[in-house]
Amino acid sequence: MKTCQESSIVFFGTSEFGAIILEKLVQADLSPVLIVTTPDKPVGREQLLTPPPVKLFAEKFRLPIIQPDNLPNIAMAELRRQKIDLFVVASYGKILPKTLLDIPKNGSLNVHPSLLPKYRGSSPVHAALLNGDEETGVSIIVLDEKMDHGPIVASSNFKIQNPKITYPELHNKLAEIGAELLVKTIPDWIEGKIKPVPQNEDKATYTHILKKEDGRIDWNKEAVYIERQVRAMYPWPGTYTKSQSKTLKILKADIIKNIQEE
């Protein structure tokens, strides 16, 4: 039987969340044999072609990278030839088809920044902040063809004690927690010591892909909601309000009590 370090891992990831997970794998001597990330995209007003964070990290450590436009176009024959043991997926941004999921001997593990089945989908960290949750966490699941649906392999809770925590701060904390949990989980998973637990579908909730409009402030909402929105939507899509033809960006907000004059 292969040891954990001898196992062939393919990593799927795109964003900064994925880059933090990948870094921890490399530090734990679990470097993937291949990195799969999304193509470079034009960013900003000048539309400069920009590589995803996972690619930047992989290049730094000279890890092999592919950036397929279409997942079925991945050289699946090559992956089968390499006898891949495990896929690890962290904020890749695309659902893996069954033709890919069938390849690794030990299946595919997905690191998701919420306590599943709560907050499936693409914006769970934003949702936790927007809803004023006092606790969130990270789940590691067996990946299947449905979105964040597979059985739970491991999870770790995180209490949000800082009432002013912003999206980047919570995002990075959950990435660190998820990375540490993944490194601890992989050896037991490969050795067959973990029995995954199905998610409770009755408790499943979903988040959506954020749009620019999600940052627009509705002044009919309560102050507590608007303050959360500012923290949750920073830095993107950002919060803003419009007055006639002008747009005012809101970078920070606080709540003050309404003190009426006697």
PDB file of C-alpha atoms in Angstrom:
ATOM      1  CA  MET A   1       0.000   0.000   0.000  1.00  0.00           C
ATOM      2  CA  LYS A   2       1.229   3.481  -0.848  1.00  0.00           C
ATOM      3  CA  THR A   3       2.002   5.900   1.938  1.00  0.00           C
ATOM      4  CA  CYS A   4       0.242   9.254   1.928  1.00  0.00           C
ATOM      5  CA  GLN A   5       3.376  10.991   0.588  1.00  0.00           C
ATOM      6  CA  GLU A   6       3.674   8.418  -2.211  1.00  0.00           C
ATOM      7  CA  SER A   7       0.088   8.930  -3.380  1.00  0.00           C
ATOM      8  CA  SER A   8      -0.498  10.770  -6.664  1.00  0.00           C
ATOM      9  CA  ILE A   9      -2.701  13.824  -6.079  1.00  0.00           C
ATOM     10  CA  VAL A  10      -4.199  16.137  -8.707  1.00  0.00           C
ATOM     11  CA  PHE A  11      -5.259  19.539  -7.391  1.00  0.00           C
ATOM     12  CA  PHE A  12      -8.124  21.592  -8.858  1.00  0.00           C
ATOM     13  CA  GLY A  13      -8.291  25.229  -7.729  1.00  0.00           C
ATOM     14  CA  THR A  14      -8.436  28.812  -8.918  1.00  0.00           C
ATOM     15  CA  SER A  15      -8.877  31.524  -6.294  1.00  0.00           C
ATOM     16  CA  GLU A  16      -6.842  32.720  -3.320  1.00  0.00           C
ATOM     17  CA  PHE A  17      -8.728  30.192  -1.174  1.00  0.00           C
ATOM     18  CA  GLY A  18      -7.394  27.405  -3.383  1.00  0.00           C
ATOM     19  CA  ALA A  19      -3.879  28.881  -3.331  1.00  0.00           C
ATOM     20  CA  ILE A  20      -3.800  28.782   0.482  1.00  0.00           C
ATOM     21  CA  ILE A  21      -4.921  25.140   0.451  1.00  0.00           C
ATOM     22  CA  LEU A  22      -2.301  24.259  -2.166  1.00  0.00           C
ATOM     23  CA  GLU A  23       0.449  25.965  -0.189  1.00  0.00           C
ATOM     24  CA  LYS A  24      -0.346  23.854   2.877  1.00  0.00           C
ATOM     25  CA  LEU A  25      -0.265  20.668   0.799  1.00  0.00           C
ATOM     26  CA  VAL A  26       3.190  21.546  -0.499  1.00  0.00           C
ATOM     27  CA  GLN A  27       4.429  22.386   2.998  1.00  0.00           C
ATOM     28  CA  ALA A  28       3.113  19.025   4.254  1.00  0.00           C
ATOM     29  CA  ASP A  29       5.057  17.129   1.565  1.00  0.00           C
ATOM     30  CA  LEU A  30       1.830  16.369  -0.298  1.00  0.00           C
ATOM     31  CA  SER A  31       2.692  18.220  -3.495  1.00  0.00           C
ATOM     32  CA  PRO A  32       0.258  17.364  -6.309  1.00  0.00           C
ATOM     33  CA  VAL A  33       1.583  15.789  -9.500  1.00  0.00           C
ATOM     34  CA  LEU A  34      -0.613  18.170 -11.503  1.00  0.00           C
ATOM     35  CA  ILE A  35      -2.426  21.472 -10.945  1.00  0.00           C
ATOM     36  CA  VAL A  36      -5.657  22.120 -12.859  1.00  0.00           C
ATOM     37  CA  THR A  37      -6.796  25.741 -12.826  1.00  0.00           C
ATOM     38  CA  THR A  38      -8.911  28.047 -14.965  1.00  0.00           C
ATOM     39  CA  PRO A  39      -7.549  30.070 -17.904  1.00  0.00           C
ATOM     40  CA  ASP A  40      -6.033  33.530 -17.422  1.00  0.00           C
ATOM     41  CA  LYS A  41      -8.694  36.252 -17.582  1.00  0.00           C
ATOM     42  CA  PRO A  42      -8.730  39.963 -18.462  1.00  0.00           C
ATOM     43  CA  VAL A  43      -8.940  42.087 -15.307  1.00  0.00           C
ATOM     44  CA  GLY A  44      -9.504  45.775 -14.599  1.00  0.00           C
ATOM     45  CA  ARG A  45     -10.208  48.726 -16.825  1.00  0.00           C
ATOM     46  CA  GLU A  46      -7.278  47.909 -19.066  1.00  0.00           C
ATOM     47  CA  GLN A  47      -8.394  44.270 -19.275  1.00  0.00           C
ATOM     48  CA  LEU A  48      -4.919  42.926 -18.608  1.00  0.00           C
ATOM     49  CA  LEU A  49      -4.682  39.157 -18.962  1.00  0.00           C
ATOM     50  CA  THR A  50      -4.179  37.957 -15.380  1.00  0.00           C
ATOM     51  CA  PRO A  51      -3.362  34.448 -14.096  1.00  0.00           C
ATOM     52  CA  PRO A  52      -5.408  33.006 -11.222  1.00  0.00           C
ATOM     53  CA  PRO A  53      -3.771  32.893  -7.757  1.00  0.00           C
ATOM     54  CA  VAL A  54      -3.399  29.100  -7.868  1.00  0.00           C
ATOM     55  CA  LYS A  55      -1.379  29.347 -11.071  1.00  0.00           C
ATOM     56  CA  LEU A  56       0.929  31.957  -9.555  1.00  0.00           C
ATOM     57  CA  PHE A  57       1.645  29.745  -6.574  1.00  0.00           C
ATOM     58  CA  ALA A  58       2.133  26.639  -8.711  1.00  0.00           C
ATOM     59  CA  GLU A  59       4.600  28.470 -10.946  1.00  0.00           C
ATOM     60  CA  LYS A  60       6.554  29.606  -7.911  1.00  0.00           C
ATOM     61  CA  PHE A  61       7.128  25.975  -6.920  1.00  0.00           C
ATOM     62  CA  ARG A  62       7.440  24.739 -10.505  1.00  0.00           C
ATOM     63  CA  LEU A  63       4.431  22.459 -10.255  1.00  0.00           C
ATOM     64  CA  PRO A  64       2.978  21.209 -13.568  1.00  0.00           C
ATOM     65  CA  ILE A  65      -0.097  23.197 -14.603  1.00  0.00           C
ATOM     66  CA  ILE A  66      -2.901  22.877 -17.132  1.00  0.00           C
ATOM     67  CA  GLN A  67      -5.652  25.457 -17.759  1.00  0.00           C
ATOM     68  CA  PRO A  68      -8.383  23.773 -19.801  1.00  0.00           C
ATOM     69  CA  ASP A  69     -11.230  25.843 -21.231  1.00  0.00           C
ATOM     70  CA  ASN A  70     -13.428  22.759 -21.123  1.00  0.00           C
ATOM     71  CA  LEU A  71     -12.950  20.051 -18.491  1.00  0.00           C
ATOM     72  CA  PRO A  72     -13.798  17.085 -20.740  1.00  0.00           C
ATOM     73  CA  ASN A  73     -10.866  18.178 -22.894  1.00  0.00           C
ATOM     74  CA  ILE A  74      -8.424  17.298 -20.109  1.00  0.00           C
ATOM     75  CA  ALA A  75      -6.139  14.471 -21.177  1.00  0.00           C
ATOM     76  CA  MET A  76      -8.067  11.847 -19.226  1.00  0.00           C
ATOM     77  CA  ALA A  77      -6.090   9.047 -20.822  1.00  0.00           C
ATOM     78  CA  GLU A  78      -2.930  10.591 -19.400  1.00  0.00           C
ATOM     79  CA  LEU A  79      -4.473  10.862 -15.928  1.00  0.00           C
ATOM     80  CA  ARG A  80      -5.511   7.218 -16.069  1.00  0.00           C
ATOM     81  CA  ARG A  81      -2.044   6.240 -17.224  1.00  0.00           C
ATOM     82  CA  GLN A  82      -0.532   7.980 -14.220  1.00  0.00           C
ATOM     83  CA  LYS A  83      -2.823   5.974 -11.909  1.00  0.00           C
ATOM     84  CA  ILE A  84      -3.967   8.986  -9.891  1.00  0.00           C
ATOM     85  CA  ASP A  85      -4.927   8.196  -6.297  1.00  0.00           C
ATOM     86  CA  LEU A  86      -6.842  11.334  -5.301  1.00  0.00           C
ATOM     87  CA  PHE A  87      -8.326  14.554  -6.611  1.00  0.00           C
ATOM     88  CA  VAL A  88      -8.389  17.541  -4.252  1.00  0.00           C
ATOM     89  CA  VAL A  89     -10.726  20.395  -5.209  1.00  0.00           C
ATOM     90  CA  ALA A  90     -10.698  23.806  -3.511  1.00  0.00           C
ATOM     91  CA  SER A  91     -12.507  26.780  -5.035  1.00  0.00           C
ATOM     92  CA  TYR A  92     -12.017  25.612  -8.604  1.00  0.00           C
ATOM     93  CA  GLY A  93     -15.208  27.226  -9.880  1.00  0.00           C
ATOM     94  CA  LYS A  94     -16.452  24.409 -12.089  1.00  0.00           C
ATOM     95  CA  ILE A  95     -18.282  21.142 -11.445  1.00  0.00           C
ATOM     96  CA  LEU A  96     -16.217  18.086 -12.371  1.00  0.00           C
ATOM     97  CA  PRO A  97     -18.001  15.653 -14.726  1.00  0.00           C
ATOM     98  CA  LYS A  98     -18.364  11.975 -13.848  1.00  0.00           C
ATOM     99  CA  THR A  99     -15.777  11.036 -16.478  1.00  0.00           C
ATOM    100  CA  LEU A 100     -13.194  12.835 -14.354  1.00  0.00           C
ATOM    101  CA  LEU A 101     -14.541  11.819 -10.948  1.00  0.00           C
ATOM    102  CA  ASP A 102     -14.224   8.154 -11.910  1.00  0.00           C
ATOM    103  CA  ILE A 103     -10.454   8.427 -12.461  1.00  0.00           C
ATOM    104  CA  PRO A 104      -8.816   8.635  -9.002  1.00  0.00           C
ATOM    105  CA  LYS A 105      -8.564   5.428  -7.012  1.00  0.00           C
ATOM    106  CA  ASN A 106      -9.560   7.138  -3.755  1.00  0.00           C
ATOM    107  CA  GLY A 107     -12.144   9.519  -5.183  1.00  0.00           C
ATOM    108  CA  SER A 108     -12.195  13.309  -4.906  1.00  0.00           C
ATOM    109  CA  LEU A 109     -12.178  15.491  -1.798  1.00  0.00           C
ATOM    110  CA  ASN A 110     -13.598  19.013  -1.849  1.00  0.00           C
ATOM    111  CA  VAL A 111     -12.776  21.721   0.711  1.00  0.00           C
ATOM    112  CA  HIS A 112     -15.780  24.022   1.212  1.00  0.00           C
ATOM    113  CA  PRO A 113     -15.885  27.104   3.524  1.00  0.00           C
ATOM    114  CA  SER A 114     -19.139  26.416   5.348  1.00  0.00           C
ATOM    115  CA  LEU A 115     -20.662  23.808   7.616  1.00  0.00           C
ATOM    116  CA  LEU A 116     -22.497  21.828   4.975  1.00  0.00           C
ATOM    117  CA  PRO A 117     -25.303  21.365   4.096  1.00  0.00           C
ATOM    118  CA  LYS A 118     -25.596  25.056   5.047  1.00  0.00           C
ATOM    119  CA  TYR A 119     -24.488  27.514   2.365  1.00  0.00           C
ATOM    120  CA  ARG A 120     -23.835  25.335  -0.641  1.00  0.00           C
ATOM    121  CA  GLY A 121     -22.718  27.243  -3.705  1.00  0.00           C
ATOM    122  CA  SER A 122     -20.240  29.946  -4.612  1.00  0.00           C
ATOM    123  CA  SER A 123     -20.552  32.594  -1.868  1.00  0.00           C
ATOM    124  CA  PRO A 124     -20.780  30.861   1.541  1.00  0.00           C
ATOM    125  CA  VAL A 125     -18.377  33.241   3.317  1.00  0.00           C
ATOM    126  CA  HIS A 126     -20.307  36.286   2.120  1.00  0.00           C
ATOM    127  CA  ALA A 127     -23.560  34.649   3.264  1.00  0.00           C
ATOM    128  CA  ALA A 128     -22.238  33.935   6.767  1.00  0.00           C
ATOM    129  CA  LEU A 129     -21.276  37.583   7.206  1.00  0.00           C
ATOM    130  CA  LEU A 130     -24.417  38.983   5.620  1.00  0.00           C
ATOM    131  CA  ASN A 131     -26.617  36.849   7.877  1.00  0.00           C
ATOM    132  CA  GLY A 132     -24.705  37.752  11.018  1.00  0.00           C
ATOM    133  CA  ASP A 133     -23.758  34.162  11.827  1.00  0.00           C
ATOM    134  CA  GLU A 134     -21.861  33.697  15.083  1.00  0.00           C
ATOM    135  CA  GLU A 135     -20.363  30.422  13.898  1.00  0.00           C
ATOM    136  CA  THR A 136     -19.268  28.995  10.583  1.00  0.00           C
ATOM    137  CA  GLY A 137     -16.578  26.528   9.536  1.00  0.00           C
ATOM    138  CA  VAL A 138     -15.131  24.284   6.861  1.00  0.00           C
ATOM    139  CA  SER A 139     -16.344  20.971   5.459  1.00  0.00           C
ATOM    140  CA  ILE A 140     -14.449  18.352   3.500  1.00  0.00           C
ATOM    141  CA  ILE A 141     -16.742  16.234   1.364  1.00  0.00           C
ATOM    142  CA  VAL A 142     -16.527  13.469  -1.192  1.00  0.00           C
ATOM    143  CA  LEU A 143     -17.141  15.207  -4.480  1.00  0.00           C
ATOM    144  CA  ASP A 144     -19.987  14.033  -6.697  1.00  0.00           C
ATOM    145  CA  GLU A 145     -21.680  15.500  -9.777  1.00  0.00           C
ATOM    146  CA  LYS A 146     -23.972  17.774  -7.777  1.00  0.00           C
ATOM    147  CA  MET A 147     -22.994  21.094  -6.230  1.00  0.00           C
ATOM    148  CA  ASP A 148     -21.531  20.646  -2.721  1.00  0.00           C
ATOM    149  CA  HIS A 149     -23.728  17.594  -2.301  1.00  0.00           C
ATOM    150  CA  GLY A 150     -21.440  14.673  -1.411  1.00  0.00           C
ATOM    151  CA  PRO A 151     -21.090  13.008   1.999  1.00  0.00           C
ATOM    152  CA  ILE A 152     -19.037  14.726   4.692  1.00  0.00           C
ATOM    153  CA  VAL A 153     -15.581  13.352   5.472  1.00  0.00           C
ATOM    154  CA  ALA A 154     -14.501  15.946   8.062  1.00  0.00           C
ATOM    155  CA  SER A 155     -15.498  19.360   9.368  1.00  0.00           C
ATOM    156  CA  SER A 156     -14.173  22.073  11.657  1.00  0.00           C
ATOM    157  CA  ASN A 157     -16.161  24.827  13.362  1.00  0.00           C
ATOM    158  CA  PHE A 158     -15.061  28.440  13.741  1.00  0.00           C
ATOM    159  CA  LYS A 159     -16.685  30.934  16.117  1.00  0.00           C
ATOM    160  CA  ILE A 160     -16.816  34.464  14.730  1.00  0.00           C
ATOM    161  CA  GLN A 161     -15.764  36.443  17.791  1.00  0.00           C
ATOM    162  CA  ASN A 162     -14.751  39.619  15.960  1.00  0.00           C
ATOM    163  CA  PRO A 163     -17.981  41.557  15.242  1.00  0.00           C
ATOM    164  CA  LYS A 164     -16.164  43.684  12.656  1.00  0.00           C
ATOM    165  CA  ILE A 165     -14.529  40.890  10.691  1.00  0.00           C
ATOM    166  CA  THR A 166     -14.470  41.513   6.945  1.00  0.00           C
ATOM    167  CA  TYR A 167     -14.768  39.101   4.046  1.00  0.00           C
ATOM    168  CA  PRO A 168     -11.009  38.871   3.343  1.00  0.00           C
ATOM    169  CA  GLU A 169     -10.257  38.200   7.012  1.00  0.00           C
ATOM    170  CA  LEU A 170     -12.872  35.470   7.389  1.00  0.00           C
ATOM    171  CA  HIS A 171     -12.049  34.002   3.973  1.00  0.00           C
ATOM    172  CA  ASN A 172      -8.352  33.639   4.829  1.00  0.00           C
ATOM    173  CA  LYS A 173      -9.072  32.212   8.275  1.00  0.00           C
ATOM    174  CA  LEU A 174     -11.373  29.553   6.842  1.00  0.00           C
ATOM    175  CA  ALA A 175      -8.810  28.729   4.154  1.00  0.00           C
ATOM    176  CA  GLU A 176      -6.168  28.156   6.837  1.00  0.00           C
ATOM    177  CA  ILE A 177      -8.556  25.989   8.857  1.00  0.00           C
ATOM    178  CA  GLY A 178      -9.528  24.038   5.757  1.00  0.00           C
ATOM    179  CA  ALA A 179      -5.901  23.504   4.755  1.00  0.00           C
ATOM    180  CA  GLU A 180      -4.942  22.166   8.172  1.00  0.00           C
ATOM    181  CA  LEU A 181      -8.001  19.928   8.254  1.00  0.00           C
ATOM    182  CA  LEU A 182      -7.249  18.586   4.774  1.00  0.00           C
ATOM    183  CA  VAL A 183      -3.649  17.686   5.643  1.00  0.00           C
ATOM    184  CA  LYS A 184      -4.885  15.784   8.698  1.00  0.00           C
ATOM    185  CA  THR A 185      -7.678  14.086   6.746  1.00  0.00           C
ATOM    186  CA  ILE A 186      -5.893  12.848   3.620  1.00  0.00           C
ATOM    187  CA  PRO A 187      -3.803  10.066   5.295  1.00  0.00           C
ATOM    188  CA  ASP A 188      -6.816   8.563   7.085  1.00  0.00           C
ATOM    189  CA  TRP A 189      -8.946   8.872   3.958  1.00  0.00           C
ATOM    190  CA  ILE A 190      -6.397   7.090   1.748  1.00  0.00           C
ATOM    191  CA  GLU A 191      -5.988   4.343   4.354  1.00  0.00           C
ATOM    192  CA  GLY A 192      -9.767   3.804   4.467  1.00  0.00           C
ATOM    193  CA  LYS A 193     -10.164   4.854   8.096  1.00  0.00           C
ATOM    194  CA  ILE A 194     -12.961   7.377   7.474  1.00  0.00           C
ATOM    195  CA  LYS A 195     -16.604   6.586   6.779  1.00  0.00           C
ATOM    196  CA  PRO A 196     -18.261   9.597   5.100  1.00  0.00           C
ATOM    197  CA  VAL A 197     -21.613  10.769   6.478  1.00  0.00           C
ATOM    198  CA  PRO A 198     -24.407  11.792   4.044  1.00  0.00           C
ATOM    199  CA  GLN A 199     -25.593  15.386   4.277  1.00  0.00           C
ATOM    200  CA  ASN A 200     -29.055  16.128   5.611  1.00  0.00           C
ATOM    201  CA  GLU A 201     -30.872  17.358   2.495  1.00  0.00           C
ATOM    202  CA  ASP A 202     -33.683  18.826   4.591  1.00  0.00           C
ATOM    203  CA  LYS A 203     -31.229  21.361   6.022  1.00  0.00           C
ATOM    204  CA  ALA A 204     -29.558  22.330   2.749  1.00  0.00           C
ATOM    205  CA  THR A 205     -29.365  26.035   1.902  1.00  0.00           C
ATOM    206  CA  TYR A 206     -27.818  27.658  -1.147  1.00  0.00           C
ATOM    207  CA  THR A 207     -25.826  30.744  -2.074  1.00  0.00           C
ATOM    208  CA  HIS A 208     -25.541  32.390  -5.482  1.00  0.00           C
ATOM    209  CA  ILE A 209     -22.843  33.806  -7.707  1.00  0.00           C
ATOM    210  CA  LEU A 210     -22.373  37.411  -6.653  1.00  0.00           C
ATOM    211  CA  LYS A 211     -23.175  40.216  -9.077  1.00  0.00           C
ATOM    212  CA  LYS A 212     -22.314  43.902  -8.958  1.00  0.00           C
ATOM    213  CA  GLU A 213     -25.905  44.650  -7.998  1.00  0.00           C
ATOM    214  CA  ASP A 214     -25.485  42.669  -4.747  1.00  0.00           C
ATOM    215  CA  GLY A 215     -23.370  45.545  -3.462  1.00  0.00           C
ATOM    216  CA  ARG A 216     -26.004  48.224  -3.951  1.00  0.00           C
ATOM    217  CA  ILE A 217     -27.331  49.495  -0.628  1.00  0.00           C
ATOM    218  CA  ASP A 218     -31.055  49.482   0.006  1.00  0.00           C
ATOM    219  CA  TRP A 219     -31.583  52.236   2.558  1.00  0.00           C
ATOM    220  CA  ASN A 220     -34.903  50.676   3.555  1.00  0.00           C
ATOM    221  CA  LYS A 221     -32.926  47.853   5.171  1.00  0.00           C
ATOM    222  CA  GLU A 222     -32.016  48.013   8.859  1.00  0.00           C
ATOM    223  CA  ALA A 223     -28.695  49.594   9.799  1.00  0.00           C
ATOM    224  CA  VAL A 224     -27.361  46.305  11.151  1.00  0.00           C
ATOM    225  CA  TYR A 225     -27.908  44.640   7.767  1.00  0.00           C
ATOM    226  CA  ILE A 226     -26.234  47.462   5.839  1.00  0.00           C
ATOM    227  CA  GLU A 227     -23.192  47.342   8.128  1.00  0.00           C
ATOM    228  CA  ARG A 228     -22.900  43.587   7.532  1.00  0.00           C
ATOM    229  CA  GLN A 229     -23.303  44.137   3.791  1.00  0.00           C
ATOM    230  CA  VAL A 230     -20.347  46.538   3.738  1.00  0.00           C
ATOM    231  CA  ARG A 231     -18.113  43.966   5.459  1.00  0.00           C
ATOM    232  CA  ALA A 232     -19.421  41.026   3.423  1.00  0.00           C
ATOM    233  CA  MET A 233     -19.098  42.643   0.010  1.00  0.00           C
ATOM    234  CA  TYR A 234     -15.610  44.075   0.511  1.00  0.00           C
ATOM    235  CA  PRO A 235     -13.597  44.258  -1.706  1.00  0.00           C
ATOM    236  CA  TRP A 236     -15.877  42.834  -4.420  1.00  0.00           C
ATOM    237  CA  PRO A 237     -18.483  43.611  -5.555  1.00  0.00           C
ATOM    238  CA  GLY A 238     -18.122  46.449  -3.072  1.00  0.00           C
ATOM    239  CA  THR A 239     -20.988  48.408  -1.559  1.00  0.00           C
ATOM    240  CA  TYR A 240     -22.295  51.578  -3.151  1.00  0.00           C
ATOM    241  CA  THR A 241     -25.251  53.883  -3.434  1.00  0.00           C
ATOM    242  CA  LYS A 242     -26.500  56.026  -6.309  1.00  0.00           C
ATOM    243  CA  SER A 243     -27.771  59.569  -6.357  1.00  0.00           C
ATOM    244  CA  GLN A 244     -29.022  60.724  -9.723  1.00  0.00           C
ATOM    245  CA  SER A 245     -26.086  60.095 -12.056  1.00  0.00           C
ATOM    246  CA  LYS A 246     -23.438  59.742  -9.340  1.00  0.00           C
ATOM    247  CA  THR A 247     -22.220  56.571  -7.618  1.00  0.00           C
ATOM    248  CA  LEU A 248     -20.799  56.714  -4.087  1.00  0.00           C
ATOM    249  CA  LYS A 249     -18.688  53.793  -2.899  1.00  0.00           C
ATOM    250  CA  ILE A 250     -19.022  52.780   0.754  1.00  0.00           C
ATOM    251  CA  LEU A 251     -15.772  51.327   2.116  1.00  0.00           C
ATOM    252  CA  LYS A 252     -16.584  51.168   5.823  1.00  0.00           C
ATOM    253  CA  ALA A 253     -19.657  51.534   7.999  1.00  0.00           C
ATOM    254  CA  ASP A 254     -20.589  51.569  11.664  1.00  0.00           C
ATOM    255  CA  ILE A 255     -23.784  51.652  13.662  1.00  0.00           C
ATOM    256  CA  ILE A 256     -24.536  54.507  16.030  1.00  0.00           C
ATOM    257  CA  LYS A 257     -27.524  54.771  18.281  1.00  0.00           C
ATOM    258  CA  ASN A 258     -30.147  57.341  17.470  1.00  0.00           C
ATOM    259  CA  ILE A 259     -29.961  59.815  20.336  1.00  0.00           C
ATOM    260  CA  GLN A 260     -32.983  62.031  20.296  1.00  0.00           C
ATOM    261  CA  GLU A 261     -32.768  65.498  21.812  1.00  0.00           C
ATOM    262  CA  GLU A 262     -34.926  66.048  24.832  1.00  0.00           C
TER     263      GLU A 262
END
